[in-house]
Short mmCIF file of C-alpha atoms (C1' of nucleotides) in Angstrom, two decimals:
data_model
loop_
_atom_site.label_atom_id
_atom_site.label_comp_id
_atom_site.label_asym_id
_atom_site.label_seq_id
_atom_site.Cartn_x
_atom_site.Cartn_y
_atom_site.Cartn_z
CA MET A 1 10.83 -27.59 16.30
CA GLY A 2 10.22 -23.84 17.02
CA ARG A 3 11.51 -21.00 14.49
CA THR A 4 14.62 -20.05 15.71
CA PRO A 5 14.99 -16.51 18.46
CA CYS A 6 14.29 -13.48 16.54
CA CYS A 7 17.69 -12.04 17.87
CA ASP A 8 20.92 -12.43 20.36
CA LYS A 9 20.52 -9.60 22.68
CA ASN A 10 23.66 -9.94 23.60
CA GLY A 11 25.09 -7.23 22.68
CA LEU A 12 22.83 -5.17 21.25
CA LYS A 13 22.23 -1.44 20.88
CA LYS A 14 19.59 -0.15 23.41
CA GLY A 15 18.28 3.77 24.73
CA PRO A 16 17.77 7.03 21.94
CA TRP A 17 18.17 6.11 17.90
CA THR A 18 20.58 8.33 16.15
CA PRO A 19 20.22 9.98 12.39
CA GLU A 20 22.52 7.50 11.42
CA GLU A 21 20.62 4.03 12.90
CA ASP A 22 16.64 6.06 11.67
CA GLN A 23 18.86 6.27 7.76
CA LYS A 24 20.04 3.12 7.91
CA LEU A 25 16.55 1.96 8.54
CA ILE A 26 14.99 4.78 6.88
CA GLN A 27 17.07 3.53 3.37
CA TYR A 28 16.65 -0.58 4.21
CA ILE A 29 12.79 -0.20 4.63
CA GLN A 30 12.80 2.10 1.37
CA ILE A 31 14.30 -0.78 -0.52
CA HIS A 32 12.84 -4.30 0.79
CA GLY A 33 10.45 -2.92 2.85
CA PRO A 34 8.47 -3.20 5.94
CA GLY A 35 9.28 -7.02 7.74
CA ASN A 36 11.44 -9.78 8.43
CA TRP A 37 11.94 -7.78 10.94
CA ARG A 38 14.91 -11.01 12.77
CA ASN A 39 17.54 -10.73 10.01
CA LEU A 40 16.62 -5.79 9.29
CA PRO A 41 19.45 -5.29 11.92
CA LYS A 42 21.93 -7.90 10.84
CA ASN A 43 20.84 -6.92 7.07
CA ALA A 44 20.32 -3.02 7.32
CA GLY A 45 24.03 -2.81 9.52
CA LEU A 46 21.97 -1.99 13.06
CA GLN A 47 23.08 -2.92 16.32
CA ARG A 48 19.49 -3.58 17.07
CA CYS A 49 17.31 -6.06 17.64
CA GLY A 50 14.89 -6.56 15.86
CA LYS A 51 11.77 -5.92 17.84
CA SER A 52 12.70 -2.55 18.68
CA CYS A 53 13.87 -2.11 14.47
CA ARG A 54 9.58 -2.14 14.43
CA LEU A 55 8.68 -0.02 16.82
CA ARG A 56 11.80 2.88 15.63
CA TRP A 57 9.67 2.06 12.30
CA THR A 58 5.72 2.15 13.54
CA ASN A 59 5.96 4.81 16.27
CA TYR A 60 7.71 7.56 13.61
CA LEU A 61 9.75 6.41 10.93
CA ARG A 62 6.70 5.45 8.99
CA PRO A 63 5.87 8.30 5.77
CA ASP A 64 2.08 8.15 6.97
CA ILE A 65 3.13 9.23 10.58
CA ARG A 66 0.95 12.18 10.71
CA ARG A 67 2.90 14.88 13.46
CA GLY A 68 2.04 17.45 15.54
CA ARG A 69 -0.90 18.16 18.12
CA PHE A 70 -4.34 16.08 17.84
CA SER A 71 -7.37 17.89 16.95
CA PHE A 72 -10.79 18.33 18.93
CA GLU A 73 -12.43 16.20 15.66
CA GLU A 74 -9.20 13.34 16.65
CA GLU A 75 -9.69 13.73 20.79
CA GLU A 76 -13.12 13.76 20.96
CA THR A 77 -13.08 10.77 18.27
CA ILE A 78 -10.40 8.81 20.67
CA ILE A 79 -12.43 9.45 23.99
CA GLN A 80 -15.47 8.01 22.11
CA LEU A 81 -13.94 6.12 21.45
CA HIS A 82 -11.59 5.30 24.30
CA SER A 83 -15.65 4.89 25.46
CA VAL A 84 -16.55 2.00 23.66
CA LEU A 85 -13.16 -0.70 22.99
CA GLY A 86 -11.53 1.20 26.32
CA ASN A 87 -7.40 0.70 26.17
CA LYS A 88 -7.39 -1.06 22.74
CA TRP A 89 -4.77 1.31 21.57
CA SER A 90 -4.02 -0.01 18.28
CA ALA A 91 -7.44 -0.62 17.57
CA ILE A 92 -8.10 3.45 18.52
CA ALA A 93 -5.29 4.39 16.51
CA ALA A 94 -6.21 2.47 13.45
CA ARG A 95 -9.64 5.13 13.30
CA LEU A 96 -7.23 7.60 13.64
CA PRO A 97 -5.14 7.69 10.33
CA GLY A 98 -1.05 8.66 10.60
CA ARG A 99 -1.41 8.29 14.63
CA THR A 100 -0.51 5.61 16.45
CA ASP A 101 -1.61 3.82 19.56
CA ASN A 102 1.79 4.99 21.19
CA GLU A 103 0.83 8.40 19.97
CA ILE A 104 -2.41 7.91 21.30
CA LYS A 105 -1.93 6.52 24.44
CA ASN A 106 0.02 8.64 25.82
CA TYR A 107 -1.93 11.44 24.83
CA TRP A 108 -4.58 10.18 27.03
CA ASN A 109 -2.46 8.90 29.53
CA THR A 110 -1.00 12.20 29.56
CA ASN A 111 -3.80 14.44 28.91
CA ILE A 112 -6.93 13.19 28.22
CA ARG A 113 -7.02 11.55 31.23
CA LYS A 114 -5.58 13.81 34.00
CA ARG A 115 -8.66 15.68 32.23
CA LEU A 116 -10.88 14.30 33.21
CA LEU A 117 -9.32 12.47 36.89
CA ARG A 118 -9.88 17.02 37.37
CA MET A 119 -13.15 16.60 36.83
CA GLY A 120 -14.49 13.96 38.79
CA ILE A 121 -15.16 11.83 36.03
CA ASP A 122 -13.27 7.84 35.55
CA PRO A 123 -10.70 7.52 32.74
CA VAL A 124 -11.44 3.95 33.17
CA THR A 125 -14.90 3.92 33.17
CA HIS A 126 -16.09 6.69 31.46
CA SER A 127 -18.16 7.36 34.70
CA SER A 128 -19.23 10.26 36.51
CA ARG A 129 -17.47 10.04 40.50
CA LEU A 130 -20.13 13.05 41.53
CA ASP A 131 -23.04 11.56 42.57
CA PHE A 132 -25.75 13.88 41.11
CA LEU A 133 -27.95 13.15 42.73
CA ASP A 134 -26.56 14.33 45.95
CA LEU A 135 -25.86 17.42 43.77
CA SER A 136 -28.97 18.69 43.30
CA SER A 137 -30.88 18.22 46.50
CA LEU A 138 -27.40 20.03 47.46
CA LEU A 139 -29.02 22.70 45.15
CA SER A 140 -32.33 22.78 45.57
CA SER A 141 -30.65 23.37 49.87
CA THR A 142 -29.29 26.56 48.20
CA HIS A 143 -29.95 30.31 46.93
CA LEU A 144 -30.65 29.37 43.09
CA ASN A 145 -29.79 31.84 40.80
CA LEU A 146 -31.75 31.75 37.81
CA SER A 147 -28.67 32.98 35.32
CA SER A 148 -26.79 31.04 36.99
CA LEU A 149 -28.72 27.59 36.02
CA LEU A 150 -28.03 28.55 32.14
CA GLY A 151 -24.76 28.04 32.73
CA LEU A 152 -25.50 24.80 33.70
CA GLN A 153 -25.68 24.36 29.93
CA ALA A 154 -22.97 22.72 29.51
CA LEU A 155 -24.36 19.80 32.21
CA VAL A 156 -27.06 18.91 30.13
CA ASN A 157 -28.59 17.66 26.73
CA PRO A 158 -28.74 21.27 24.83
CA GLU A 159 -32.12 19.60 24.01
CA ILE A 160 -34.01 19.42 27.82
CA PHE A 161 -31.67 23.37 28.40
CA LYS A 162 -34.05 24.09 25.36
CA LEU A 163 -37.45 22.86 27.77
CA ALA A 164 -35.88 24.56 30.73
CA ASN A 165 -35.57 27.85 28.56
CA SER A 166 -39.51 27.67 27.40
CA LEU A 167 -39.93 26.42 31.09
CA LEU A 168 -37.97 29.69 32.69
CA LEU A 169 -38.81 32.09 30.31
CA SER A 170 -42.60 31.07 30.18
CA ASN A 171 -42.58 31.35 34.46
CA THR A 172 -41.19 34.11 35.02
CA GLU A 173 -44.08 35.78 33.31
CA ASN A 174 -46.12 34.68 35.81
CA GLN A 175 -43.98 34.70 38.75
CA GLU A 176 -45.67 35.35 41.59
CA LEU A 177 -48.34 32.54 40.44
CA LEU A 178 -46.19 30.49 40.56
CA LEU A 179 -44.99 31.00 44.08
CA GLN A 180 -48.54 31.10 45.52
CA ASN A 181 -48.60 27.91 43.67
CA GLN A 182 -47.73 25.10 46.39
CA ASN A 183 -47.57 22.71 43.11
CA SER A 184 -44.82 24.87 41.39
CA GLN A 185 -42.27 24.71 43.65
CA GLY A 186 -40.47 26.92 40.40
CA PRO A 187 -36.98 26.94 39.42
CA GLU A 188 -35.91 23.89 41.83
CA LEU A 189 -38.39 21.85 39.79
CA LEU A 190 -37.39 23.81 37.17
CA LEU A 191 -33.84 21.77 38.02
CA GLN A 192 -35.46 18.51 38.77
CA ILE A 193 -36.79 17.84 35.53
CA LEU A 194 -33.51 18.57 33.57
CA LEU A 195 -31.93 16.10 36.23
CA GLN A 196 -34.51 13.36 36.64
CA ASN A 197 -34.49 13.09 33.12
CA GLN A 198 -30.01 14.45 31.84
CA LEU A 199 -28.53 13.22 34.65
CA LEU A 200 -30.02 10.44 36.35
CA HIS A 201 -31.30 9.34 32.55
CA ASN A 202 -30.53 5.60 31.53
CA GLN A 203 -30.22 4.17 27.78
CA SER A 204 -32.59 2.10 27.96
CA THR A 205 -35.54 4.43 30.12
CA ILE A 206 -34.46 7.59 28.38
CA PHE A 207 -38.39 7.52 26.28
CA GLN A 208 -39.98 6.57 29.46
CA GLN A 209 -38.04 9.93 31.88
CA ASN A 210 -39.00 12.06 28.79
CA ASN A 211 -42.95 11.00 29.29
CA GLN A 212 -42.90 11.91 32.89
CA LEU A 213 -41.71 14.90 32.45
CA HIS A 214 -44.13 15.23 29.59
CA ASN A 215 -46.36 14.80 32.38
CA GLN A 216 -44.54 17.12 34.95
CA VAL A 217 -44.39 19.67 32.05
CA SER A 218 -48.50 19.50 31.64
CA GLU A 219 -49.27 20.01 35.25
CA ILE A 220 -46.86 23.24 35.54
CA PRO A 221 -49.39 26.73 34.74
CA ASN A 222 -48.84 28.42 31.97
CA CYS A 223 -46.11 25.62 30.03
CA THR A 224 -47.73 23.99 27.05
CA PRO A 225 -46.82 20.10 26.53
CA GLN A 226 -45.83 20.85 23.18
CA ASN A 227 -42.47 22.89 24.52
CA VAL A 228 -41.22 19.78 25.60
CA SER A 229 -38.67 18.38 22.64
CA CYS A 230 -36.38 14.92 22.62
CA SER A 231 -33.54 14.40 20.09
CA SER A 232 -34.90 10.95 19.56
CA GLN A 233 -33.47 10.37 16.63
CA SER A 234 -29.55 9.52 17.49
CA MET A 235 -30.16 7.82 20.17
CA GLN A 236 -32.83 5.22 18.33
CA GLY A 237 -31.54 2.06 19.27
CA ASN A 238 -28.05 2.66 20.45
CA ALA A 239 -26.90 0.23 22.88
CA GLY A 240 -23.06 1.81 23.14
CA PRO A 241 -22.34 5.40 23.20
CA TYR A 242 -24.18 8.18 20.76
CA LEU A 243 -23.81 11.51 19.49
CA MET A 244 -25.81 14.20 19.89
CA ASN A 245 -26.12 17.90 18.78
CA GLY A 246 -21.93 17.14 18.54
CA GLN A 247 -21.88 15.64 22.22
CA ILE A 248 -20.95 12.09 22.59
CA PHE A 249 -22.87 10.80 25.85
CA GLN A 250 -22.83 7.73 27.32
CA GLU A 251 -24.70 5.39 29.52
CA ASN A 252 -24.18 6.34 33.11
CA MET A 253 -22.53 8.91 32.06
CA MET A 254 -23.04 12.41 33.60
CA LEU A 255 -21.50 14.50 31.30
CA PRO A 256 -20.91 15.04 28.41
CA LEU A 257 -18.32 13.93 26.80
CA GLN A 258 -17.26 16.80 24.64
CA ASN A 259 -17.11 18.72 27.69
CA TYR A 260 -14.13 16.96 29.96
CA SER A 261 -11.90 20.36 29.02
CA TYR A 262 -11.63 21.97 32.50
CA SER A 263 -9.24 24.08 33.49
CA ALA A 264 -11.64 27.36 36.14
CA SER A 265 -12.95 25.16 39.27
CA ASP A 266 -9.98 22.50 40.05
CA ALA A 267 -12.01 20.49 42.70
CA SER A 268 -8.57 18.87 43.65
CA GLU A 269 -7.01 21.49 44.01
CA ASN A 270 -9.59 23.93 45.73
CA SER A 271 -10.92 22.50 48.55
CA THR A 272 -14.03 24.64 47.58
CA ILE A 273 -15.77 25.21 44.99
CA GLN A 274 -15.68 29.34 44.12
CA SER A 275 -18.66 31.58 44.56
CA LEU A 276 -21.73 31.92 41.71
CA ASN A 277 -20.68 33.88 39.20
CA ASN A 278 -23.35 36.24 37.90
CA ASN A 279 -21.90 37.50 35.29
CA ASN A 280 -24.38 37.53 32.41
CA ASN A 281 -21.56 37.72 29.98
CA GLN A 282 -21.27 33.31 30.99
CA ASN A 283 -22.98 31.45 28.74
CA SER A 284 -21.55 33.80 26.39
CA GLN A 285 -17.97 32.76 27.91
CA ASN A 286 -18.81 29.13 27.66
CA PHE A 287 -20.23 28.45 24.30
CA SER A 288 -19.14 31.98 22.24
CA PHE A 289 -17.26 30.21 19.22
CA GLU A 290 -16.32 33.95 17.21
CA THR A 291 -13.27 34.12 19.51
CA PRO A 292 -9.94 34.40 17.19
CA LEU A 293 -8.26 30.70 19.23
CA SER A 294 -4.85 30.83 19.33
CA SER A 295 -4.18 27.47 20.14
CA ILE A 296 -7.13 24.33 20.05
CA GLU A 297 -6.28 23.89 23.65
CA GLU A 298 -7.36 27.12 25.06
CA GLU A 299 -10.65 26.21 22.99
CA LYS A 300 -11.61 23.64 24.31
CA GLU A 301 -10.42 25.68 28.25
CA SER A 302 -12.86 28.08 27.22
CA TYR A 303 -15.89 26.20 25.99
CA CYS A 304 -16.47 24.79 29.16
CA SER A 305 -14.64 26.61 32.11
CA ASN A 306 -16.30 27.84 34.59
CA PHE A 307 -19.25 25.77 33.83
CA MET A 308 -19.19 23.97 37.53
CA LYS A 309 -19.79 27.23 39.66
CA PHE A 310 -21.73 26.77 42.59
CA GLU A 311 -22.46 27.30 45.75
CA ILE A 312 -21.58 24.72 48.17
CA PRO A 313 -21.72 24.27 51.92
CA GLU A 314 -18.35 24.68 53.59
CA SER A 315 -18.99 21.83 55.17
CA LEU A 316 -18.62 19.19 52.28
CA ASP A 317 -15.00 17.37 51.97
CA PHE A 318 -14.42 17.53 48.36
CA ASP A 319 -11.73 14.84 48.47
CA ASP A 320 -14.78 12.09 48.57
CA PHE A 321 -15.28 12.96 45.64
CA LEU A 322 -12.09 12.40 44.36
"C1'" DA B 1 21.75 31.24 38.68
"C1'" DA B 2 20.99 27.12 40.82
"C1'" DA B 3 17.38 23.88 42.60
"C1'" DT B 4 13.64 21.55 42.40
"C1'" DG B 5 9.63 20.00 40.10
"C1'" DT B 6 6.61 18.62 36.18
"C1'" DG B 7 5.11 17.23 31.60
"C1'" DG B 8 5.48 15.58 27.38
"C1'" DC B 9 6.64 11.64 24.89
"C1'" DA B 10 10.54 7.59 22.86
"C1'" DA B 11 11.83 3.87 23.69
"C1'" DC B 12 11.82 -0.17 26.78
"C1'" DC B 13 9.83 -4.86 28.50
"C1'" DG B 14 6.60 -8.92 29.29
"C1'" DC B 15 2.69 -11.66 28.11
"C1'" DC B 16 -0.67 -13.38 24.75
"C1'" DT B 17 -1.71 -15.28 20.19
"C1'" DG B 18 -0.55 -17.24 15.67
"C1'" DC B 19 2.16 -19.39 13.11
"C1'" DT B 20 5.41 -22.51 11.84
"C1'" DA B 21 9.03 -25.55 11.40
"C1'" DT C 1 0.77 -32.42 18.08
"C1'" DT C 2 3.46 -28.82 20.00
"C1'" DA C 3 7.43 -26.63 20.99
"C1'" DG C 4 9.08 -22.02 21.45
"C1'" DC C 5 9.54 -17.61 17.98
"C1'" DA C 6 7.76 -13.44 15.17
"C1'" DG C 7 4.94 -9.51 16.00
"C1'" DG C 8 1.04 -6.81 18.35
"C1'" DC C 9 0.09 -5.32 22.12
"C1'" DG C 10 -0.34 -1.82 26.58
"C1'" DG C 11 1.87 -1.28 30.23
"C1'" DT C 12 5.79 0.58 31.89
"C1'" DT C 13 9.92 3.90 32.69
"C1'" DG C 14 13.17 7.01 32.39
"C1'" DC C 15 15.17 11.50 29.43
"C1'" DC C 16 15.17 15.69 28.45
"C1'" DA C 17 13.12 20.25 28.49
"C1'" DC C 18 10.16 23.77 30.32
"C1'" DA C 19 8.43 26.12 34.26
"C1'" DT C 20 8.69 27.12 39.03
"C1'" DT C 21 10.73 28.83 43.65
#
DNA sequence: AAATGTGGCAACCGCCTGCTA
DNA sequence: TTAGCAGGCGGTTGCCACATT
């Protein structure tokens, strides 16, 4: 024979808990401790199901629960863990002291998930829905403004970007020479390098690709291979997502997860992305943390706002990306 | 000022697993 | 051995507050 039913569901109260009910539950658990949820409602004088009491305690009344907004670090942890664990909210909550699985789940569904969708990132697989290969050719075919290319820093591995910057400085000094050299494609080549090594990277082949980059760089006049650097220590022997300079990357994932916040050019709401912003302060806007922040949200929004502003042909239908 | 839309979140629902009588 | 429940968990709902029209 099995156990007797935990409770008779008839006549039991449902819905929001009253302060009086909360007080009864707290007092009872303070004396007897949590557990034995089947008998708890009767012993505590509550007209509730034991399951309801357990949920109320674990999700709301527990003294070690941390209320309030999620910190930037907590959000980063949630995203990283979700990329590994999926919707295992209890497992994620176990890594975030004071947070309940229900709270994390709600925060994901109401906040993070929507933000990822707006950015064209699948919140389930954490992979981008944008085909950056096509975007690469797209960018190559448009009038690429080098100063605005700097805005791509939010998209790419900072180490690779340093390389790009070095190349840029190097090439600028010999731009005329570069343009005369048919083997060198100037900024387009630079972008190709960026995309090949950052956006198309696969964890298992990242170092092989880096060697290719090394070779490519060697072919560029006035650019020495020692400029090439790739922070390998944070990637070695790591099959799953990995951290690099505070950004979270994952195999088949095009964007650093830390840059998920997104406010300005919302492709789901605007049929076209705003044209290039040639403001020279764009970089400092994206990466400066000097400005006092009124809220964490502002910090996250400002961190990478406007980071995806390209000149896009009108014929491009962004609905296809979403 | 009222109606409507939207977001956040507490709580419920139902399934699954492990335990127990 | 096994029927069936407790507890755990993820998905979903519905209420409320605030924003927008």
